[in-house]
Short mmCIF file of C-alpha atoms in Angstrom, two decimals:
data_model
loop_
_atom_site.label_atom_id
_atom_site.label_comp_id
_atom_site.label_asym_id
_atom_site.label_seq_id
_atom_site.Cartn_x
_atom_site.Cartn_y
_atom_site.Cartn_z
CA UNK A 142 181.71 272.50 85.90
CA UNK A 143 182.34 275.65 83.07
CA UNK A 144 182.56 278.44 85.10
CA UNK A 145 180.44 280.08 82.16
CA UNK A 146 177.75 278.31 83.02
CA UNK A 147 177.65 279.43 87.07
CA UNK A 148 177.97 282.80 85.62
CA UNK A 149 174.81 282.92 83.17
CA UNK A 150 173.19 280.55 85.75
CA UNK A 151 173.54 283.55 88.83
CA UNK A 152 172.99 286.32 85.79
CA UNK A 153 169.36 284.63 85.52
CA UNK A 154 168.68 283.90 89.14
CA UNK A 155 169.26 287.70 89.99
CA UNK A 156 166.97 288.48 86.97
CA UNK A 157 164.26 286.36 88.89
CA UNK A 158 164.80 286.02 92.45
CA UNK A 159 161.85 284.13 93.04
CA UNK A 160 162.64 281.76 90.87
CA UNK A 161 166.23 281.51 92.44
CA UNK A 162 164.85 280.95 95.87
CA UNK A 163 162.42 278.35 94.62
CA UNK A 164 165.52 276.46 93.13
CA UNK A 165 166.47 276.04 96.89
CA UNK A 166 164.06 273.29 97.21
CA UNK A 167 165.35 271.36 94.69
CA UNK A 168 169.03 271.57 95.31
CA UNK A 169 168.58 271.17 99.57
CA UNK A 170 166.26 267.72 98.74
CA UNK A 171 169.96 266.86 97.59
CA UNK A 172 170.99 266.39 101.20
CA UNK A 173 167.72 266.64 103.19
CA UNK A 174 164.80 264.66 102.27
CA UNK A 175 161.13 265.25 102.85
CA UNK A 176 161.57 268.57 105.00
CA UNK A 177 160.20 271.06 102.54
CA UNK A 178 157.82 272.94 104.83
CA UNK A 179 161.00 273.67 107.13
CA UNK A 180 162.89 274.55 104.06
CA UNK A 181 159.94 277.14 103.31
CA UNK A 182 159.83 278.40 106.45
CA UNK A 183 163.81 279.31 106.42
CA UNK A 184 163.55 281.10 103.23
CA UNK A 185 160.66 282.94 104.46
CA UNK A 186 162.55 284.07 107.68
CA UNK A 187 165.26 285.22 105.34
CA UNK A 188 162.83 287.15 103.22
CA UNK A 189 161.10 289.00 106.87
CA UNK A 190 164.67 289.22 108.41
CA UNK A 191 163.59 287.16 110.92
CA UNK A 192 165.21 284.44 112.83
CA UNK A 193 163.60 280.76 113.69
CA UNK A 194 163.67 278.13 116.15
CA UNK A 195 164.03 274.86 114.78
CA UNK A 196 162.42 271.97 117.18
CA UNK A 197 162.67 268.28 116.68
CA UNK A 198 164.75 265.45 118.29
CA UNK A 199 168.18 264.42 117.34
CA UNK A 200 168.48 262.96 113.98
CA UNK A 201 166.24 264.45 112.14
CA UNK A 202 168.67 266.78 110.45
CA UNK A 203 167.94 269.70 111.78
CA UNK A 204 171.97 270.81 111.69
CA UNK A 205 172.06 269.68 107.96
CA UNK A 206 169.31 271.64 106.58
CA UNK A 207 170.67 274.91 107.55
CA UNK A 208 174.66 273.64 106.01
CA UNK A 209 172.69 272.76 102.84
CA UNK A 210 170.38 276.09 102.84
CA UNK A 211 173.67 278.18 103.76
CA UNK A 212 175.32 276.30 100.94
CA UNK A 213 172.64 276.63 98.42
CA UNK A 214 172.89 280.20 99.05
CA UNK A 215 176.53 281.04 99.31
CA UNK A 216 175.98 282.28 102.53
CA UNK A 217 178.92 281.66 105.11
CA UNK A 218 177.20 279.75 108.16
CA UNK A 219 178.93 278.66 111.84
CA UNK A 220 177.68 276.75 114.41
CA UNK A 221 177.66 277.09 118.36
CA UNK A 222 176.89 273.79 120.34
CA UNK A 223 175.19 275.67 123.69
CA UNK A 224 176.22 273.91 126.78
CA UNK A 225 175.42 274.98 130.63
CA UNK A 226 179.46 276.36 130.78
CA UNK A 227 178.68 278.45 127.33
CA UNK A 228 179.96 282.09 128.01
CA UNK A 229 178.21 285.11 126.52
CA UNK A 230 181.64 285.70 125.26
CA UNK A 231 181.75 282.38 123.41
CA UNK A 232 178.88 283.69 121.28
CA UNK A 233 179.80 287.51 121.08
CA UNK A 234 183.16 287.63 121.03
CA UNK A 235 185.67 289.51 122.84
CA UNK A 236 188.95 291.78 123.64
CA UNK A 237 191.94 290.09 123.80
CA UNK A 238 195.69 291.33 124.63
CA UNK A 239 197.94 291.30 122.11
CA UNK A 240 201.52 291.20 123.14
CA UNK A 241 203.06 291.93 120.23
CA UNK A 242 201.20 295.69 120.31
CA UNK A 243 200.59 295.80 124.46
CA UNK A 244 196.78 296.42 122.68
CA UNK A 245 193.67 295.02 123.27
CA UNK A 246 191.49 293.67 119.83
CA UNK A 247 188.49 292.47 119.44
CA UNK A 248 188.17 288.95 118.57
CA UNK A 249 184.66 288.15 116.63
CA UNK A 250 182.80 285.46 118.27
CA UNK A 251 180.63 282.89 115.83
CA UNK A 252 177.81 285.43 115.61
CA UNK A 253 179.84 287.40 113.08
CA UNK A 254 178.15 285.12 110.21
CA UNK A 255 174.75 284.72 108.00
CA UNK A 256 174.00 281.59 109.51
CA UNK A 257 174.12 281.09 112.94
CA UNK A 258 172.81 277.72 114.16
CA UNK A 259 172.55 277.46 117.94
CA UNK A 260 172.38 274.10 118.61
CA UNK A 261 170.17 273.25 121.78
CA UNK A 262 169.85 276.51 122.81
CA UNK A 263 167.73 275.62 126.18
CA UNK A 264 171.40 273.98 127.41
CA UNK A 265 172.72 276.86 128.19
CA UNK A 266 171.87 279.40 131.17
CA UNK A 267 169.75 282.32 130.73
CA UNK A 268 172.68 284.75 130.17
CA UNK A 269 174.14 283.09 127.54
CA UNK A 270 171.03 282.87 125.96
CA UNK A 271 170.44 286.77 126.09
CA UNK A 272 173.54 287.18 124.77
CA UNK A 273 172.01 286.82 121.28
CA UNK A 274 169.16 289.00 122.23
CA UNK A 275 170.94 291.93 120.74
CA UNK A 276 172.21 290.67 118.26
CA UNK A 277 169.00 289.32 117.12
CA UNK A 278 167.03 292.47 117.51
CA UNK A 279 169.61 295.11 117.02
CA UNK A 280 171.75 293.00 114.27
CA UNK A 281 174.95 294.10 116.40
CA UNK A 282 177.42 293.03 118.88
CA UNK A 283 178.07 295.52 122.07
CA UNK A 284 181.41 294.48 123.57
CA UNK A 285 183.54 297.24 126.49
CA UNK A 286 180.58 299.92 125.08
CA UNK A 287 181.20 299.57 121.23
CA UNK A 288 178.91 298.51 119.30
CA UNK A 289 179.95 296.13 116.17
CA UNK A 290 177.71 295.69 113.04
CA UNK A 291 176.49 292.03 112.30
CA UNK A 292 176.91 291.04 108.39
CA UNK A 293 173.89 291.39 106.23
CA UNK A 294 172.22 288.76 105.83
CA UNK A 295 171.55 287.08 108.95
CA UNK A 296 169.31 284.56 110.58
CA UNK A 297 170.18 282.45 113.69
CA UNK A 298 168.56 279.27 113.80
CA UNK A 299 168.21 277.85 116.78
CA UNK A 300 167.47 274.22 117.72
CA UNK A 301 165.94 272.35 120.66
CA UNK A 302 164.94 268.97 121.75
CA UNK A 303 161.01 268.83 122.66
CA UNK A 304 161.27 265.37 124.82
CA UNK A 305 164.48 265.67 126.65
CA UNK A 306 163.98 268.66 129.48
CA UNK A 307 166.79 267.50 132.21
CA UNK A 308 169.57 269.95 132.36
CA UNK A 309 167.97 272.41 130.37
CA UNK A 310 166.64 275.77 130.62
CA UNK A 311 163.60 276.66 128.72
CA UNK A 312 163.75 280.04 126.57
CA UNK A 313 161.77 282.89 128.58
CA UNK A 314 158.93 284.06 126.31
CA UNK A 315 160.89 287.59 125.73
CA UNK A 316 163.18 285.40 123.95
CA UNK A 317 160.76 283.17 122.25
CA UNK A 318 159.09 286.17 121.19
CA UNK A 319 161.60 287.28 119.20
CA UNK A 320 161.99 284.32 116.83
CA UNK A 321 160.19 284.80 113.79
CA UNK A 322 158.76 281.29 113.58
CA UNK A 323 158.98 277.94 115.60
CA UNK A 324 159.63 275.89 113.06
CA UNK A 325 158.60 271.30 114.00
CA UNK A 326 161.28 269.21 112.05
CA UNK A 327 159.11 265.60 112.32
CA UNK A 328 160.33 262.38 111.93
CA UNK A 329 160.42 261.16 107.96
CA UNK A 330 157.59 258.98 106.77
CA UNK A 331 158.35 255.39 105.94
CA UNK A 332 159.73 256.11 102.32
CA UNK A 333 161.19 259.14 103.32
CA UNK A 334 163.70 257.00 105.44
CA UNK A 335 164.59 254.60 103.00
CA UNK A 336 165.55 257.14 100.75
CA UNK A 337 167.36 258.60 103.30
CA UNK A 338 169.09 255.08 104.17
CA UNK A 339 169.30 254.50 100.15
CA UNK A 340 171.36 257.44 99.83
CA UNK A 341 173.90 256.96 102.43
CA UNK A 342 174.44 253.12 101.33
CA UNK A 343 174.60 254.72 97.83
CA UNK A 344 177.64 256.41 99.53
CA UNK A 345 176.46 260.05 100.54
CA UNK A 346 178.30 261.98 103.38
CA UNK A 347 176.30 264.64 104.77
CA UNK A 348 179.81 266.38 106.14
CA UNK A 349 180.83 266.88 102.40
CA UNK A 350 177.99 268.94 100.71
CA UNK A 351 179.94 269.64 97.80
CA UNK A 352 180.10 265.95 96.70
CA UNK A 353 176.36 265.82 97.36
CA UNK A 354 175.65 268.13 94.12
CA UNK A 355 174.43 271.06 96.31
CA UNK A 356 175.87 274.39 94.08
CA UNK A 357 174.66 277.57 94.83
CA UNK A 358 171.41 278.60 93.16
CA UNK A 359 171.37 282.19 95.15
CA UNK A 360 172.99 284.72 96.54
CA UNK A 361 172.44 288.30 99.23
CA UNK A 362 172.37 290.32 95.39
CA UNK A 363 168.59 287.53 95.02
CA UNK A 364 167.66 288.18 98.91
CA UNK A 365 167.53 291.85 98.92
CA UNK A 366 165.76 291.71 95.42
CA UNK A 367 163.76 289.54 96.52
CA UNK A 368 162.87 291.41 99.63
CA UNK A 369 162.25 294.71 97.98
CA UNK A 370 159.66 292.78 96.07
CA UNK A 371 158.00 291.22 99.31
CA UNK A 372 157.90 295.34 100.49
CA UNK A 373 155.66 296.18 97.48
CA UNK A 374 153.21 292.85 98.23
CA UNK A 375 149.83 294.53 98.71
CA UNK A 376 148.09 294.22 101.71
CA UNK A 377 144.37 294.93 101.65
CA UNK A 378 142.71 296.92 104.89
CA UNK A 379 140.44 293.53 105.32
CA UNK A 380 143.72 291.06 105.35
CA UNK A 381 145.25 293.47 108.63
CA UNK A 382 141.73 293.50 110.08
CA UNK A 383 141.92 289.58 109.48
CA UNK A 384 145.06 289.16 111.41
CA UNK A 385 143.87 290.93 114.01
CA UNK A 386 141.13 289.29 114.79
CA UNK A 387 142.87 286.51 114.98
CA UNK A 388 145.83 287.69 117.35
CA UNK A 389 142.86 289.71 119.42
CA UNK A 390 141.18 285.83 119.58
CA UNK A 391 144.13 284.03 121.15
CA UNK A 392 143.74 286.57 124.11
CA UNK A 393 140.30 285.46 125.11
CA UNK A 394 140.72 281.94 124.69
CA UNK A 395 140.05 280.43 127.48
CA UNK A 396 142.76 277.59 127.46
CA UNK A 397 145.88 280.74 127.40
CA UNK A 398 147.07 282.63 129.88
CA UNK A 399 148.59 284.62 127.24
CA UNK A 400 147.75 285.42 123.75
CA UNK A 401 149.57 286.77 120.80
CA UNK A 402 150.65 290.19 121.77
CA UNK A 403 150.93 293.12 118.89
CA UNK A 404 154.80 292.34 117.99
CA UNK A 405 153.13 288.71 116.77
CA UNK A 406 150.59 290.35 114.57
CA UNK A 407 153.41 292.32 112.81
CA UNK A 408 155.02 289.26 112.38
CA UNK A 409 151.92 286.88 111.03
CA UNK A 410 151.46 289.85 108.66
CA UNK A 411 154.81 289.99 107.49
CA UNK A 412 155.43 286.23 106.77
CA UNK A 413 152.03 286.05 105.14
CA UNK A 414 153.11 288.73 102.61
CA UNK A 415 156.53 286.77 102.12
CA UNK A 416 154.40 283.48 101.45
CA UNK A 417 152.18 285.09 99.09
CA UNK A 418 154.81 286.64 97.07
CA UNK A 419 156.78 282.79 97.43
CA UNK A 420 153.80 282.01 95.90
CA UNK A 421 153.84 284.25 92.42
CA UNK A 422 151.14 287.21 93.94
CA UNK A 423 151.54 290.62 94.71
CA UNK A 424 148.77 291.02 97.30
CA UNK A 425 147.98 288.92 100.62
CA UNK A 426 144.60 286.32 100.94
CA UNK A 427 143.31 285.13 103.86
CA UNK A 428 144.67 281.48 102.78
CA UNK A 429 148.39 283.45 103.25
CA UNK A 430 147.60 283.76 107.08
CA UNK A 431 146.49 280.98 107.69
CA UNK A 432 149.80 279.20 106.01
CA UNK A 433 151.71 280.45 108.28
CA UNK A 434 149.22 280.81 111.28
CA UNK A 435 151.26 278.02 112.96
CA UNK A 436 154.54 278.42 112.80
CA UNK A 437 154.53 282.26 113.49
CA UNK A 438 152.12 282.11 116.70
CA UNK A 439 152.64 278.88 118.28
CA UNK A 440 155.36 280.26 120.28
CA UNK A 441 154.21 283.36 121.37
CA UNK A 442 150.54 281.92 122.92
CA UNK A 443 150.93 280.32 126.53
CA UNK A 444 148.75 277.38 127.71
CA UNK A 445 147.04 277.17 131.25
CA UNK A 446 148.16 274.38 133.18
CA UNK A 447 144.98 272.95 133.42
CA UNK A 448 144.15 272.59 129.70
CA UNK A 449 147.89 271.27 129.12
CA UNK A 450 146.71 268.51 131.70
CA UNK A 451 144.00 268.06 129.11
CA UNK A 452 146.31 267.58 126.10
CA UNK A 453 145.61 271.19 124.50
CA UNK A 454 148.17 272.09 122.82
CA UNK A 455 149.08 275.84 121.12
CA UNK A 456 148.54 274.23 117.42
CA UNK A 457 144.71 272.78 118.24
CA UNK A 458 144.12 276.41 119.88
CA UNK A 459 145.34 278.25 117.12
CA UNK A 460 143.44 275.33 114.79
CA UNK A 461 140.15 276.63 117.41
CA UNK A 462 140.71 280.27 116.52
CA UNK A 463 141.32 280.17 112.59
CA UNK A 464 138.27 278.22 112.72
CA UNK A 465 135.70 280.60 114.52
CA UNK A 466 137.41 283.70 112.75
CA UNK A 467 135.60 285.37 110.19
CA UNK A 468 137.50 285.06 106.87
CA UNK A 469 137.22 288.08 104.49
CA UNK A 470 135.72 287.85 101.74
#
């Protein structure tokens, strides 16, 4: 490919970062098909710098669609397969002797990246898994009482399995509650998966991206535009009084013993004004909540025992409280 033509190509996508993020659509359906609403709810993480938890069962391509996004972007990406012997070290990183100087230096862990994708997270004991509670909050690494900045952008994406629970430990909801959005990577319709079998008889290899035709369409310079642009999205006084109510709602319901606390609000407000400047507006509607209702509270609300013996799940009570909630007009 002329090299001319990746430069006026990136000169145009800075001059329009939404359009360059949109082109992420197209160029990940090169590896990943039929996953778009995932794909959306990655870039909107990105634009809230917010991280996401990715749930689906194996094969799905939950692994590929953040190599693809991470490629599509330029973004350097690593990936951490949690097991029950995974070390907080593993993750963080940490000091090792060096003979040659009789020093100890710091040896960066996988964390140092954009991308982190922790694969099956709920493998791995609880103090592995806080490991990456600083880092996800703070956006640094504390190792022998020093802390080390994490690079700019970043987003862990974690996976899990939602059918397989032996040998696993399920995330405490301090931990869940700091994910962004719970993201459901389904199984592909029928003609999803025969394009997906078409392509790999056609003689696509999902290790080698580059062959696949993914280039990068984006870059951090299109993020940070892009998110200084999501920071001037207007939010009207009725939109936050709208997202209350609804986060206020999910505390009475009767089938939670827990309902979305005030962190969630901030959050359902935040990806609603990244959606509705995806989108091509500058303010919020109430149709921007309830986009991304879902995927920002489903994690954060806790059902009763009783009504989970019913089949209630957090989806058809968040369904129940969009539904009684007054919409603005």
């Amino acid at each position: 490919m002329d090299p001319t033509t990746d430069i006026a190509a990136g000169t145009e996508a800075a001059a329009d970062p939404r359009a360059a993020l949109e082109a992420l659509r197209a160029e990940i359906a090169k590896a990943v098909v039929g996953q778009d609403p995932a794909v959306t709810g990655l870039v909107v993480a990105l634009l809230c710098r917010g991280h996401v938890l990715l749930e689906g069962v194996p094969g799905v391509a939950k692994t590929l669609l953040v190599r693809a996004l991470a490629s599509a972007l330029e973004l350097d990406t690593k990936r951490v397969q949690f097991t029950p012997d995974l070390m907080p070290s593993d993750v963080t990183g940490s000091l090792v002797y060096d003979t040659r100087t009789a020093e100890f230096s710091f040896q960066p862990g996988p964390v140092f990246t954009n991308l982190l994708l922790a694969d099956e997270i709920n493998r791995t004991p609880p103090k592995t898994q806080s490991s990456l509670l600083e880092a996800m909050e703070e956006r640094q690494v504390t190792v022998d009482g020093t802390p080390r900045p994490l690079p700019e952008p970043f987003l862990v994406a974690a996976t899990q399995n939602p059918v397989e629970y032996e040998g696993t430990y399920p995330l405490p909801e301090a931990q869940l509650d700091r994910f962004l959005l719970k993201l459901t990577v389904p199984l592909p319709s029928r003609q999803d998966e025969i394009d997906v079998l078409t392509r790999h008889a056609s003689g696509f290899d999902p290790r080698d991206l580059r062959a696949a035709g993914i280039r990068p369409v984006a870059g951090a310079a299109d993020l940070e535009a892009a998110r200084a642009a999501v920071a001037g999205t207007t939010v009207s006084p009725e939109i936050t009084a709208y997202v209350v109510d609804i986060c206020r709602a999910t505390r009475e319901s009767p089938s939670l013993t827990m309902g979305v606390s005030p962190r969630g609000a901030t959050a359902l407000l935040s990806t609603a004004r990244a959606w509705a400047w995806l989108t091509g507006r500058d303010y919020v509607i109430p149709d921007d909540v309830k986009a991304l209702a879902l995927p920002t509270l489903r994690h954060r609300v806790h059902l009763r025992p009783e009504a989970e013996m019913e089949g209630v799940t957090a989806d058809s009570v968040i369904d129940a409280v969009l539904a009684h909630v007054p919409v603005p007009r």
